[in-house]
Tab-separated table of C-alpha atoms and ligand atoms in Angstrom:
chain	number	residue	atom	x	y	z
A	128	UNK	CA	-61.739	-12.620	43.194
A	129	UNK	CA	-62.418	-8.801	42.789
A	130	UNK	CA	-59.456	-7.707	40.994
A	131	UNK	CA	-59.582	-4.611	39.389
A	132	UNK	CA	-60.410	-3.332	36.118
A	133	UNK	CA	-58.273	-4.677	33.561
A	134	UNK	CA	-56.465	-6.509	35.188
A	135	UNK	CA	-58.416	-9.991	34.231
A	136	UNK	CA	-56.934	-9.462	30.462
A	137	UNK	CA	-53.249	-8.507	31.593
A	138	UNK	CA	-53.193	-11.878	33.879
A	139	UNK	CA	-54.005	-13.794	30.846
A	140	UNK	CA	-52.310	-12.506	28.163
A	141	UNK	CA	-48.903	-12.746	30.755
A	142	UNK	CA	-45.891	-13.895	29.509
A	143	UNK	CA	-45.271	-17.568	31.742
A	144	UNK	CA	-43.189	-20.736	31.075
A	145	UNK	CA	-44.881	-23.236	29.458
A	146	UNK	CA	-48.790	-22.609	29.756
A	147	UNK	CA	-51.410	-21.965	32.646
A	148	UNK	CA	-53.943	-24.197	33.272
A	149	UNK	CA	-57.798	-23.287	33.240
A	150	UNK	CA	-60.471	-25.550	35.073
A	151	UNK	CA	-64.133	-25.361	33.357
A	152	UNK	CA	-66.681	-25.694	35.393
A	153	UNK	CA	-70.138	-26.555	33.869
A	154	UNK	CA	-73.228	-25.638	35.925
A	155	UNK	CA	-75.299	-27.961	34.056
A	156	UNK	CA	-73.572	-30.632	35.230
A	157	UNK	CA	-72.924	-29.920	38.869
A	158	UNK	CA	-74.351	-28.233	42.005
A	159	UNK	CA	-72.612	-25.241	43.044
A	160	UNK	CA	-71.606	-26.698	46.205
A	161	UNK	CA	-69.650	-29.450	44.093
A	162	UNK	CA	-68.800	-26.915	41.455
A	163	UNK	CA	-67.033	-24.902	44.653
A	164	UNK	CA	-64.968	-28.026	45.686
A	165	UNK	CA	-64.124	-29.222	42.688
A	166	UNK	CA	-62.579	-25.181	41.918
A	167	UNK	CA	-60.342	-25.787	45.103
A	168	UNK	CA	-59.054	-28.762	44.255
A	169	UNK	CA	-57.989	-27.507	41.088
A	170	UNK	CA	-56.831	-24.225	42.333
A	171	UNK	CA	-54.535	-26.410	44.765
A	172	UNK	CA	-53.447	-28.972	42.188
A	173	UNK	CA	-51.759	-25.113	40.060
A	174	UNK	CA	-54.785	-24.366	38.071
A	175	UNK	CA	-54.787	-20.720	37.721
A	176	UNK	CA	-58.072	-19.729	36.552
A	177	UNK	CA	-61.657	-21.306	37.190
A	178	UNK	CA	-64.061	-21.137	33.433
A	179	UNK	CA	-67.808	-21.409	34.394
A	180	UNK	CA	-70.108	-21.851	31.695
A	181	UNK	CA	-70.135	-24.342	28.367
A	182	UNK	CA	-73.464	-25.800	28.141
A	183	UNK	CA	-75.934	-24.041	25.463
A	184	UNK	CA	-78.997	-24.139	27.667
A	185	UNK	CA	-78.097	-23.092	31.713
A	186	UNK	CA	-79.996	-19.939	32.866
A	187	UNK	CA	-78.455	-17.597	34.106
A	188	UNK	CA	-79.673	-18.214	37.578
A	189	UNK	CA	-77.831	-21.301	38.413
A	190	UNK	CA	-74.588	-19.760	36.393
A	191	UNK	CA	-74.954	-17.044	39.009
A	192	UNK	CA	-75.080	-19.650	41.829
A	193	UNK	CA	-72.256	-20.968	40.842
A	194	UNK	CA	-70.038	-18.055	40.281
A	195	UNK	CA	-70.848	-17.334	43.954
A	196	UNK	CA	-70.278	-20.450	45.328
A	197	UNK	CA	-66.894	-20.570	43.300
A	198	UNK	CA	-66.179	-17.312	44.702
A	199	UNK	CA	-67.130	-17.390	48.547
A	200	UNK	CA	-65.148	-20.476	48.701
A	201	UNK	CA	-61.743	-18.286	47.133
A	202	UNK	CA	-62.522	-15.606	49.542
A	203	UNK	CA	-62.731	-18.314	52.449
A	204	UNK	CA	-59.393	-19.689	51.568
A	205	UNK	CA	-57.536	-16.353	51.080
A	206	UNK	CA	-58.888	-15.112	54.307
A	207	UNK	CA	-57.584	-18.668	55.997
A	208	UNK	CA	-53.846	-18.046	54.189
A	209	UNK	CA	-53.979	-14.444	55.310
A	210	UNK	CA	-54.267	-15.579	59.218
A	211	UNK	CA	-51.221	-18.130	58.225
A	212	UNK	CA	-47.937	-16.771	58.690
A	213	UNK	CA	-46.712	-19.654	55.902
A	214	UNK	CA	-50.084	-19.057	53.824
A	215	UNK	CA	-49.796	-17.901	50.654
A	216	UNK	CA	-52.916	-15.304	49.920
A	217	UNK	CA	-52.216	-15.440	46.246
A	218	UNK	CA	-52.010	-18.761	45.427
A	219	UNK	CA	-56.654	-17.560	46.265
A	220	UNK	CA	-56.220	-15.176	43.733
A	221	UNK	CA	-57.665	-17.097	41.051
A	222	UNK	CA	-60.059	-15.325	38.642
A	223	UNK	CA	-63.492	-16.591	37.472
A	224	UNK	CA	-64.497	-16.040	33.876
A	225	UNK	CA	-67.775	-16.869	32.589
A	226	UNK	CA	-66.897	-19.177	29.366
A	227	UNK	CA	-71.024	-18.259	27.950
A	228	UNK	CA	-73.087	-20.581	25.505
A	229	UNK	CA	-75.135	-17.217	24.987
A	230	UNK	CA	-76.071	-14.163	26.510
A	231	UNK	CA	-78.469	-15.298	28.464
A	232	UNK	CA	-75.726	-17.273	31.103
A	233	UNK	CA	-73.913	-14.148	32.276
A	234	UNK	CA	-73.270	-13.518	36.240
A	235	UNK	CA	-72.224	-10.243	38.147
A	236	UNK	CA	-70.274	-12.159	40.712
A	237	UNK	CA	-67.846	-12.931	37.385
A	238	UNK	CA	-64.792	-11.116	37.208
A	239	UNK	CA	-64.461	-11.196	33.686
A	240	UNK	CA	-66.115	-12.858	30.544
A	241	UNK	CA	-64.695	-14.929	27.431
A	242	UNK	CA	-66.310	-12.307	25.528
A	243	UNK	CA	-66.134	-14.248	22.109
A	244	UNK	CA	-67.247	-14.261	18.293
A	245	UNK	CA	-67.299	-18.206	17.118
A	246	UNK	CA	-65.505	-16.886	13.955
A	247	UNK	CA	-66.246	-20.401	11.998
A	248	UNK	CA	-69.732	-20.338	12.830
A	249	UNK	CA	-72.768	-20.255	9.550
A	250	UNK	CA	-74.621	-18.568	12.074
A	251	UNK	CA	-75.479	-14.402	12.845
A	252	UNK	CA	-76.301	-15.006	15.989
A	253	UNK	CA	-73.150	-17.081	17.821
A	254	UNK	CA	-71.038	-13.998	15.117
A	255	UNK	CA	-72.671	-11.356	16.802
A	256	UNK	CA	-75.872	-11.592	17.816
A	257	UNK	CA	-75.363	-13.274	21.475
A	258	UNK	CA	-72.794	-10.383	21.838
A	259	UNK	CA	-75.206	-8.007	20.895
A	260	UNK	CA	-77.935	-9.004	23.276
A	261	UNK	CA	-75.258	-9.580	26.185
A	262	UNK	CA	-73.282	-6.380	26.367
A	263	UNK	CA	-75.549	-4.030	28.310
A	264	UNK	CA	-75.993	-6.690	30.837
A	265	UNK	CA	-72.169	-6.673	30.595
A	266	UNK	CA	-71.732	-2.989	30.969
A	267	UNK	CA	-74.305	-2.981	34.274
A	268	UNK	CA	-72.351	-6.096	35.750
A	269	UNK	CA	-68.763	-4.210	35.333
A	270	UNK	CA	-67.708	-7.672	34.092
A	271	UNK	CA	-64.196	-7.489	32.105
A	272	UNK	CA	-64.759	-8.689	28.704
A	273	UNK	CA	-61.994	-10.611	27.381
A	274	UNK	CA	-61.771	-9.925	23.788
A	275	UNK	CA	-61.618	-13.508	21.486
A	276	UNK	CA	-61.927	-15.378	18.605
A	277	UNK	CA	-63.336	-18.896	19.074
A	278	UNK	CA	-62.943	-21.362	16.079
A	279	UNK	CA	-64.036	-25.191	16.634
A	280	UNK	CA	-61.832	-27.555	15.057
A	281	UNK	CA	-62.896	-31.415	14.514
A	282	UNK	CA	-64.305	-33.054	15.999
A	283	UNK	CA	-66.132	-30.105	17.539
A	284	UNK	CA	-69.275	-32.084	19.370
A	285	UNK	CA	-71.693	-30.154	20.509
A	286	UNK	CA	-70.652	-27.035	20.465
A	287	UNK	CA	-70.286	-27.096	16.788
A	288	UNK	CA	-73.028	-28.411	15.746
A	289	UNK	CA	-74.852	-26.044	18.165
A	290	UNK	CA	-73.046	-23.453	16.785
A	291	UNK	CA	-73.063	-24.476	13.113
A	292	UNK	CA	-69.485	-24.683	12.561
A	293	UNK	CA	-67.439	-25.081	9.766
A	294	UNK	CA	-65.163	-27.467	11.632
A	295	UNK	CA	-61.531	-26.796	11.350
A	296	UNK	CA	-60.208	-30.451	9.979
A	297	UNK	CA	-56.528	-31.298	10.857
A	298	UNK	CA	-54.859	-30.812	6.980
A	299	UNK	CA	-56.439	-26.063	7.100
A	300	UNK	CA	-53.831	-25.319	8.402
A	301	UNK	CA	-53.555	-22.181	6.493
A	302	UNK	CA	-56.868	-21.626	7.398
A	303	UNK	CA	-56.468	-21.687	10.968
A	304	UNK	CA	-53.729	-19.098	10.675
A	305	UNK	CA	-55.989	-17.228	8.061
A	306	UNK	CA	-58.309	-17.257	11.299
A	307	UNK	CA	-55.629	-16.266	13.864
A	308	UNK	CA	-54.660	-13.482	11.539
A	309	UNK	CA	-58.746	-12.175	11.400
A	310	UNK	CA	-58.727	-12.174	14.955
A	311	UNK	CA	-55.545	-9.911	15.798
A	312	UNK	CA	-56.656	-7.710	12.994
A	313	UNK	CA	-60.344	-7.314	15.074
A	314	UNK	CA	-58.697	-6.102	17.543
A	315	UNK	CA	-59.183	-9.957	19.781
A	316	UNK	CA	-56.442	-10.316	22.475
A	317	UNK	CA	-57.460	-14.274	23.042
A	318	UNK	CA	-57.674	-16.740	20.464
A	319	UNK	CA	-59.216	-20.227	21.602
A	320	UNK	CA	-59.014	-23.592	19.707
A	321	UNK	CA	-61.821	-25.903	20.815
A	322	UNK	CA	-62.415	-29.322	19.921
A	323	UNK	CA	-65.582	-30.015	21.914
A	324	UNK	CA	-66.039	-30.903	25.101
A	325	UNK	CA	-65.631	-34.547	25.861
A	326	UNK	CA	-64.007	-34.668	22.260
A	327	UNK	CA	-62.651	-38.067	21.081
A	328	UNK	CA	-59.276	-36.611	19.862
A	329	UNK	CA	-58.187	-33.079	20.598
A	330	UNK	CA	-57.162	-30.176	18.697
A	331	UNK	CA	-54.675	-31.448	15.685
A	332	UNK	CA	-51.265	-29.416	17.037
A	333	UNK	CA	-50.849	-28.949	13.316
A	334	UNK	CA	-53.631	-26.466	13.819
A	335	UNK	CA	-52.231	-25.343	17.098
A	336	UNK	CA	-49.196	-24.562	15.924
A	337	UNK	CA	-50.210	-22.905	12.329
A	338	UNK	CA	-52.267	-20.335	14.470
A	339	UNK	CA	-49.796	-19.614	16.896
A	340	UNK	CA	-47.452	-18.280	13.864
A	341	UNK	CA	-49.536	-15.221	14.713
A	342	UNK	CA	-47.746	-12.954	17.290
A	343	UNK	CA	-49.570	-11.036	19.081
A	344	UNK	CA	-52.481	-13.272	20.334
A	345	UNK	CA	-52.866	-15.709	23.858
A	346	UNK	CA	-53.721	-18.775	22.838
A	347	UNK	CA	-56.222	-21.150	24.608
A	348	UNK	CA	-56.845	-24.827	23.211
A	349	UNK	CA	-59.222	-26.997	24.696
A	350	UNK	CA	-61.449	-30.145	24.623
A	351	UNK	CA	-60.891	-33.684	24.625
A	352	UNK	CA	-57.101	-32.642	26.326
A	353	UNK	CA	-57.162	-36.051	29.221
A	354	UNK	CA	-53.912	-37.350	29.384
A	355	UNK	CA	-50.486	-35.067	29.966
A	356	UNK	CA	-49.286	-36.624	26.822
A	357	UNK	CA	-51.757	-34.520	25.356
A	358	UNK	CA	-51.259	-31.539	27.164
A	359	UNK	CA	-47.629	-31.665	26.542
A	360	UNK	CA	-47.961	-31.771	22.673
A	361	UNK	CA	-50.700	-29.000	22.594
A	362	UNK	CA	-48.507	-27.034	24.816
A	363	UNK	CA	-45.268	-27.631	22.497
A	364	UNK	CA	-47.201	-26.696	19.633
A	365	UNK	CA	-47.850	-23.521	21.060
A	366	UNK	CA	-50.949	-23.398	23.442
A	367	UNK	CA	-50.041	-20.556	25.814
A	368	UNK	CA	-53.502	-22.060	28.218
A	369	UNK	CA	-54.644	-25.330	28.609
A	370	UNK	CA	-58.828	-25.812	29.189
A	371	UNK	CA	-59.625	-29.487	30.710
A	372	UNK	CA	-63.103	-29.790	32.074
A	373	UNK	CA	-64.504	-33.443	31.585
A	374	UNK	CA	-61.265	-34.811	33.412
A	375	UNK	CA	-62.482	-32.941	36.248
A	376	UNK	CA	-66.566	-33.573	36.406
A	377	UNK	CA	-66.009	-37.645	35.713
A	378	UNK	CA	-63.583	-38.078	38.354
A	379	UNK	CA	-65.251	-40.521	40.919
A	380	UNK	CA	-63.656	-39.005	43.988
A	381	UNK	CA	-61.632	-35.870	44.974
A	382	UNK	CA	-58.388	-37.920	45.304
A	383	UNK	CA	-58.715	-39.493	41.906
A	384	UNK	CA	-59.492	-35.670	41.159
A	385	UNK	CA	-55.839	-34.533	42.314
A	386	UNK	CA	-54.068	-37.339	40.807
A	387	UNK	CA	-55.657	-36.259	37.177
A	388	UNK	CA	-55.102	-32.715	37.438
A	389	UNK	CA	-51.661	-33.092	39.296
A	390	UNK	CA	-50.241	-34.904	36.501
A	391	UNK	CA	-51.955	-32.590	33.971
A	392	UNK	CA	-50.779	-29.450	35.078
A	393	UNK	CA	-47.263	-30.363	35.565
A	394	UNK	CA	-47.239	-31.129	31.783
A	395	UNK	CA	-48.227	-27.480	31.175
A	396	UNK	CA	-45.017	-26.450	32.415
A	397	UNK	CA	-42.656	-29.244	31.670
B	478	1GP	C1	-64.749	-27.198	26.466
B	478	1GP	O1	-62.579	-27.248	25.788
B	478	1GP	C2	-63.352	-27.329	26.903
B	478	1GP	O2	-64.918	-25.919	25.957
B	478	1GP	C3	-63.123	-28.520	27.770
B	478	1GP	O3	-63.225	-29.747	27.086
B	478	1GP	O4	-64.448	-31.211	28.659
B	478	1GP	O5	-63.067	-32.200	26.849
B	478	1GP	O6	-61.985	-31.098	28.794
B	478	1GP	P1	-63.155	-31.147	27.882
Protein backbone atom coordinates (compact mmCIF):
# COMPACT_ATOMS: atom_id res chain seq x y z
CA UNK A 1 0.00 0.00 0.00
CA UNK A 2 1.34 3.66 -0.20
CA UNK A 3 2.68 4.14 3.14
CA UNK A 4 4.90 6.79 3.63
CA UNK A 5 8.46 7.33 3.57
CA UNK A 6 10.18 5.32 6.00
CA UNK A 7 7.87 3.80 7.27
CA UNK A 8 8.44 0.31 5.19
CA UNK A 9 11.85 -0.12 7.40
CA UNK A 10 10.21 0.86 10.89
CA UNK A 11 7.30 -1.90 10.17
CA UNK A 12 9.96 -4.41 9.75
CA UNK A 13 12.44 -3.87 12.04
CA UNK A 14 9.22 -3.70 14.86
CA UNK A 15 9.54 -5.28 17.92
CA UNK A 16 6.50 -8.37 17.73
CA UNK A 17 6.04 -11.72 19.57
CA UNK A 18 7.40 -14.42 17.97
CA UNK A 19 8.05 -13.52 14.16
CA UNK A 20 5.96 -12.09 11.12
CA UNK A 21 5.41 -13.97 8.30
CA UNK A 22 6.43 -12.87 4.63
CA UNK A 23 4.74 -14.50 1.45
CA UNK A 24 7.17 -14.50 -1.79
CA UNK A 25 5.68 -14.21 -4.69
CA UNK A 26 7.67 -15.20 -7.87
CA UNK A 27 6.53 -13.66 -11.18
CA UNK A 28 8.25 -16.23 -13.09
CA UNK A 29 6.20 -18.65 -11.90
CA UNK A 30 2.75 -17.16 -11.87
CA UNK A 31 0.40 -14.72 -13.68
CA UNK A 32 -0.31 -11.68 -11.88
CA UNK A 33 -3.85 -12.43 -11.63
CA UNK A 34 -2.82 -15.70 -9.61
CA UNK A 35 0.07 -13.89 -8.02
CA UNK A 36 -2.92 -11.30 -6.69
CA UNK A 37 -5.00 -14.22 -5.19
CA UNK A 38 -2.56 -16.11 -3.92
CA UNK A 39 -1.28 -12.45 -1.86
CA UNK A 40 -4.91 -12.44 -0.33
CA UNK A 41 -5.00 -15.60 0.79
CA UNK A 42 -1.93 -15.16 2.55
CA UNK A 43 -2.66 -11.76 3.78
CA UNK A 44 -5.92 -13.45 5.34
CA UNK A 45 -4.23 -16.59 6.63
CA UNK A 46 -1.72 -13.43 9.07
CA UNK A 47 0.96 -12.98 6.56
CA UNK A 48 2.07 -9.52 7.00
CA UNK A 49 4.08 -8.64 4.11
CA UNK A 50 3.87 -9.82 0.32
CA UNK A 51 7.99 -10.38 -1.30
CA UNK A 52 7.78 -10.21 -5.17
CA UNK A 53 10.74 -11.13 -6.96
CA UNK A 54 13.39 -14.31 -6.61
CA UNK A 55 13.98 -15.58 -9.97
CA UNK A 56 17.42 -14.35 -11.70
CA UNK A 57 15.92 -13.76 -15.12
CA UNK A 58 12.10 -11.87 -14.89
CA UNK A 59 12.06 -8.44 -16.64
CA UNK A 60 11.06 -5.96 -15.13
CA UNK A 61 7.86 -5.70 -17.04
CA UNK A 62 6.02 -8.61 -15.71
CA UNK A 63 7.62 -7.76 -12.00
CA UNK A 64 5.77 -4.50 -12.58
CA UNK A 65 2.55 -6.38 -13.49
CA UNK A 66 2.63 -8.05 -10.68
CA UNK A 67 3.33 -5.47 -8.11
CA UNK A 68 0.14 -3.89 -9.52
CA UNK A 69 -1.95 -6.63 -9.54
CA UNK A 70 -0.73 -7.41 -5.86
CA UNK A 71 -1.53 -3.96 -5.10
CA UNK A 72 -5.02 -3.10 -6.75
CA UNK A 73 -6.23 -6.18 -5.16
CA UNK A 74 -4.97 -4.61 -1.32
CA UNK A 75 -6.54 -1.40 -2.26
CA UNK A 76 -9.85 -3.36 -3.28
CA UNK A 77 -9.99 -5.09 0.00
CA UNK A 78 -9.19 -2.06 2.25
CA UNK A 79 -11.73 -0.04 0.45
CA UNK A 80 -14.37 -3.18 1.04
CA UNK A 81 -13.28 -3.21 5.10
CA UNK A 82 -13.56 0.56 5.12
CA UNK A 83 -17.47 0.37 4.00
CA UNK A 84 -17.69 -2.51 6.90
CA UNK A 85 -18.52 -1.27 10.16
CA UNK A 86 -16.72 -4.78 11.58
CA UNK A 87 -13.92 -4.49 8.74
CA UNK A 88 -10.70 -4.11 9.73
CA UNK A 89 -8.81 -1.57 7.09
CA UNK A 90 -5.47 -2.59 8.45
CA UNK A 91 -5.44 -6.01 8.46
CA UNK A 92 -5.03 -4.39 3.89
CA UNK A 93 -2.19 -2.68 5.03
CA UNK A 94 0.26 -5.07 3.93
CA UNK A 95 3.43 -3.77 2.22
CA UNK A 96 4.98 -5.07 -1.04
CA UNK A 97 8.74 -5.30 -1.29
CA UNK A 98 10.47 -6.21 -4.34
CA UNK A 99 12.87 -9.24 -3.11
CA UNK A 100 15.27 -8.44 -6.79
CA UNK A 101 17.53 -11.14 -8.58
CA UNK A 102 19.16 -7.87 -10.14
CA UNK A 103 18.55 -4.50 -11.03
CA UNK A 104 16.94 -5.02 -13.85
CA UNK A 105 13.43 -6.49 -11.87
CA UNK A 106 12.61 -3.29 -10.00
CA UNK A 107 8.82 -1.81 -10.05
CA UNK A 108 7.48 1.75 -9.06
CA UNK A 109 4.22 0.37 -7.83
CA UNK A 110 6.74 -1.28 -4.91
CA UNK A 111 6.67 0.27 -1.71
CA UNK A 112 9.95 -0.64 -0.73
CA UNK A 113 12.93 -2.88 -1.93
CA UNK A 114 15.17 -5.68 -0.17
CA UNK A 115 17.88 -3.48 -1.12
CA UNK A 116 20.70 -6.16 -0.51
CA UNK A 117 24.57 -6.98 -0.88
CA UNK A 118 24.86 -11.08 -1.11
CA UNK A 119 27.79 -10.62 1.37
CA UNK A 120 29.07 -14.45 0.66
CA UNK A 121 29.00 -13.99 -2.90
CA UNK A 122 32.78 -14.49 -5.24
CA UNK A 123 31.11 -12.17 -7.35
CA UNK A 124 31.43 -7.89 -7.91
CA UNK A 125 28.47 -7.72 -9.37
CA UNK A 126 25.63 -9.49 -6.84
CA UNK A 127 28.44 -7.24 -3.96
CA UNK A 128 27.73 -4.19 -5.60
CA UNK A 129 27.36 -4.00 -8.95
CA UNK A 130 23.41 -4.83 -9.30
CA UNK A 131 23.15 -2.08 -6.57
CA UNK A 132 25.05 0.15 -8.51
CA UNK A 133 23.12 -0.12 -11.72
CA UNK A 134 19.67 -0.17 -9.71
CA UNK A 135 19.77 2.87 -7.49
CA UNK A 136 18.88 5.73 -9.83
CA UNK A 137 15.99 3.75 -11.01
CA UNK A 138 15.44 3.49 -7.22
CA UNK A 139 15.78 7.13 -6.49
CA UNK A 140 13.15 8.04 -9.63
CA UNK A 141 10.68 5.24 -8.31
CA UNK A 142 10.74 6.77 -4.53
CA UNK A 143 10.97 3.06 -3.62
CA UNK A 144 12.19 2.59 0.20
CA UNK A 145 15.30 0.68 0.17
CA UNK A 146 15.58 -1.65 2.92
CA UNK A 147 19.12 -1.82 3.88
CA UNK A 148 20.52 -5.84 4.10
CA UNK A 149 22.94 -8.30 4.15
CA UNK A 150 22.03 -11.53 2.32
CA UNK A 151 24.29 -14.63 3.02
CA UNK A 152 23.17 -18.17 1.46
CA UNK A 153 23.72 -20.95 3.67
CA UNK A 154 23.63 -24.76 2.34
CA UNK A 155 22.15 -25.94 0.52
CA UNK A 156 21.69 -22.61 -1.26
CA UNK A 157 20.16 -23.94 -4.87
CA UNK A 158 19.98 -21.66 -7.25
CA UNK A 159 20.47 -18.70 -5.91
CA UNK A 160 23.90 -19.62 -4.87
CA UNK A 161 25.18 -20.98 -7.49
CA UNK A 162 23.74 -18.03 -9.48
CA UNK A 163 25.24 -15.93 -7.19
CA UNK A 164 28.54 -17.76 -6.63
CA UNK A 165 28.28 -18.29 -3.05
CA UNK A 166 30.45 -19.44 -0.57
CA UNK A 167 27.69 -21.46 1.06
CA UNK A 168 27.36 -21.08 4.73
CA UNK A 169 27.62 -25.02 5.91
CA UNK A 170 25.84 -25.85 9.26
CA UNK A 171 29.30 -26.36 11.66
CA UNK A 172 30.53 -21.63 10.58
CA UNK A 173 28.90 -20.76 12.96
CA UNK A 174 31.34 -18.16 13.91
CA UNK A 175 31.27 -17.22 10.56
CA UNK A 176 27.77 -16.49 10.27
CA UNK A 177 28.04 -14.20 13.27
CA UNK A 178 31.40 -12.85 11.74
CA UNK A 179 28.77 -12.00 8.86
CA UNK A 180 25.98 -10.61 11.10
CA UNK A 181 28.60 -8.49 12.76
CA UNK A 182 29.85 -7.02 8.93
CA UNK A 183 26.45 -6.20 8.28
CA UNK A 184 25.47 -3.99 11.46
CA UNK A 185 28.85 -2.43 11.13
CA UNK A 186 27.70 -1.36 7.17
CA UNK A 187 25.27 0.29 8.44
CA UNK A 188 22.41 -2.92 7.16
CA UNK A 189 19.19 -2.81 9.29
CA UNK A 190 18.02 -6.46 7.79
CA UNK A 191 20.00 -9.44 7.81
CA UNK A 192 18.49 -12.48 5.74
CA UNK A 193 19.54 -16.20 5.95
CA UNK A 194 18.57 -18.03 2.77
CA UNK A 195 18.81 -21.52 2.01
CA UNK A 196 17.41 -21.56 -1.53
CA UNK A 197 14.27 -21.66 -2.67
CA UNK A 198 12.69 -25.05 -2.78
CA UNK A 199 15.77 -26.09 -0.53
CA UNK A 200 15.89 -29.74 0.67
CA UNK A 201 16.67 -28.80 4.34
CA UNK A 202 16.50 -25.26 5.63
CA UNK A 203 18.72 -22.93 7.28
CA UNK A 204 20.82 -25.00 10.15
CA UNK A 205 19.26 -22.91 13.43
CA UNK A 206 22.83 -23.33 14.58
CA UNK A 207 23.45 -20.64 12.02
CA UNK A 208 20.26 -18.88 12.89
CA UNK A 209 20.93 -18.56 16.16
CA UNK A 210 24.92 -17.72 16.01
CA UNK A 211 23.85 -14.61 13.86
CA UNK A 212 21.18 -13.50 15.89
CA UNK A 213 23.88 -13.03 18.88
CA UNK A 214 24.14 -9.74 17.00
CA UNK A 215 21.80 -7.05 18.49
CA UNK A 216 20.87 -4.68 16.57
CA UNK A 217 19.79 -6.40 13.27
CA UNK A 218 15.99 -7.93 11.98
CA UNK A 219 16.49 -11.10 11.03
CA UNK A 220 14.80 -12.86 8.01
CA UNK A 221 15.48 -16.72 7.29
CA UNK A 222 14.09 -18.35 4.47
CA UNK A 223 13.95 -21.30 1.99
CA UNK A 224 13.08 -24.77 2.17
CA UNK A 225 10.90 -23.58 5.66
CA UNK A 226 7.42 -26.23 4.71
CA UNK A 227 6.32 -27.64 7.73
CA UNK A 228 5.54 -25.48 11.20
CA UNK A 229 7.97 -27.79 12.80
CA UNK A 230 10.33 -25.94 10.87
CA UNK A 231 9.13 -22.65 11.32
CA UNK A 232 8.95 -23.12 14.97
CA UNK A 233 12.69 -24.09 15.36
CA UNK A 234 13.92 -21.26 12.98
CA UNK A 235 11.77 -18.97 14.91
CA UNK A 236 13.19 -20.27 18.45
CA UNK A 237 16.52 -19.90 17.19
CA UNK A 238 15.97 -16.45 16.61
CA UNK A 239 14.36 -15.61 13.15
CA UNK A 240 12.51 -12.36 13.88
CA UNK A 241 10.60 -13.07 9.90
CA UNK A 242 9.77 -16.10 8.38
CA UNK A 243 9.97 -16.19 4.13
CA UNK A 244 7.90 -19.37 2.69
CA UNK A 245 7.25 -19.15 -0.99
CA UNK A 246 7.22 -22.74 -2.64
CA UNK A 247 4.52 -23.83 0.04
CA UNK A 248 2.46 -21.30 -1.49
CA UNK A 249 3.01 -21.64 -5.57
CA UNK A 250 2.69 -25.79 -5.31
CA UNK A 251 -0.42 -25.74 -3.48
CA UNK A 252 -3.05 -27.43 -5.84
CA UNK A 253 -5.98 -25.35 -4.70
CA UNK A 254 -6.67 -22.19 -2.59
CA UNK A 255 -8.09 -24.29 0.31
CA UNK A 256 -5.11 -26.58 0.47
CA UNK A 257 -3.43 -22.99 0.24
CA UNK A 258 -5.04 -21.83 3.70
CA UNK A 259 -4.56 -25.01 5.43
CA UNK A 260 -0.54 -24.70 4.67
CA UNK A 261 -0.14 -21.22 5.52
CA UNK A 262 -2.71 -21.36 8.50
CA UNK A 263 -0.71 -23.84 10.23
CA UNK A 264 2.55 -22.08 9.26
CA UNK A 265 1.92 -18.84 10.52
CA UNK A 266 0.54 -19.82 13.77
CA UNK A 267 3.98 -21.43 14.43
CA UNK A 268 5.54 -17.96 13.95
CA UNK A 269 3.92 -16.86 16.95
CA UNK A 270 3.55 -19.88 19.12
C1 LIG B 1 13.49 -17.82 -1.28
O1 LIG B 1 13.68 -18.15 0.96
C2 LIG B 1 12.76 -17.93 -0.01
O2 LIG B 1 14.29 -16.69 -1.22
C3 LIG B 1 11.63 -18.90 -0.07
O3 LIG B 1 12.05 -20.25 -0.17
O4 LIG B 1 10.48 -21.24 -1.81
O5 LIG B 1 11.72 -22.69 -0.22
O6 LIG B 1 9.87 -21.24 0.58
P1 LIG B 1 10.97 -21.43 -0.39
Amino acid sequence: MNVGEGSVLSKVCRQRNGAGHITLIDPAKQTPEVAAQRSMVAVECGSSMIFVGGSTDTPDTVVHATCVAIQEALELRMFAASQDPEGDETLWDVPVVLFPGGAHALSPAADAITFMMLMNSTKREFLVGEQVRGAPYLERFEVEALPTGYVVCAPGGRVGEVGGAELLQPSDTELARSYALCAKMFGFSLLYLEAGSGASTPVHTDLIRAAADVEGLTLLVGGGLRTPEAVRSAVEAGARWVVTGTVTEDAGSIEELRGRLTSLISACTE
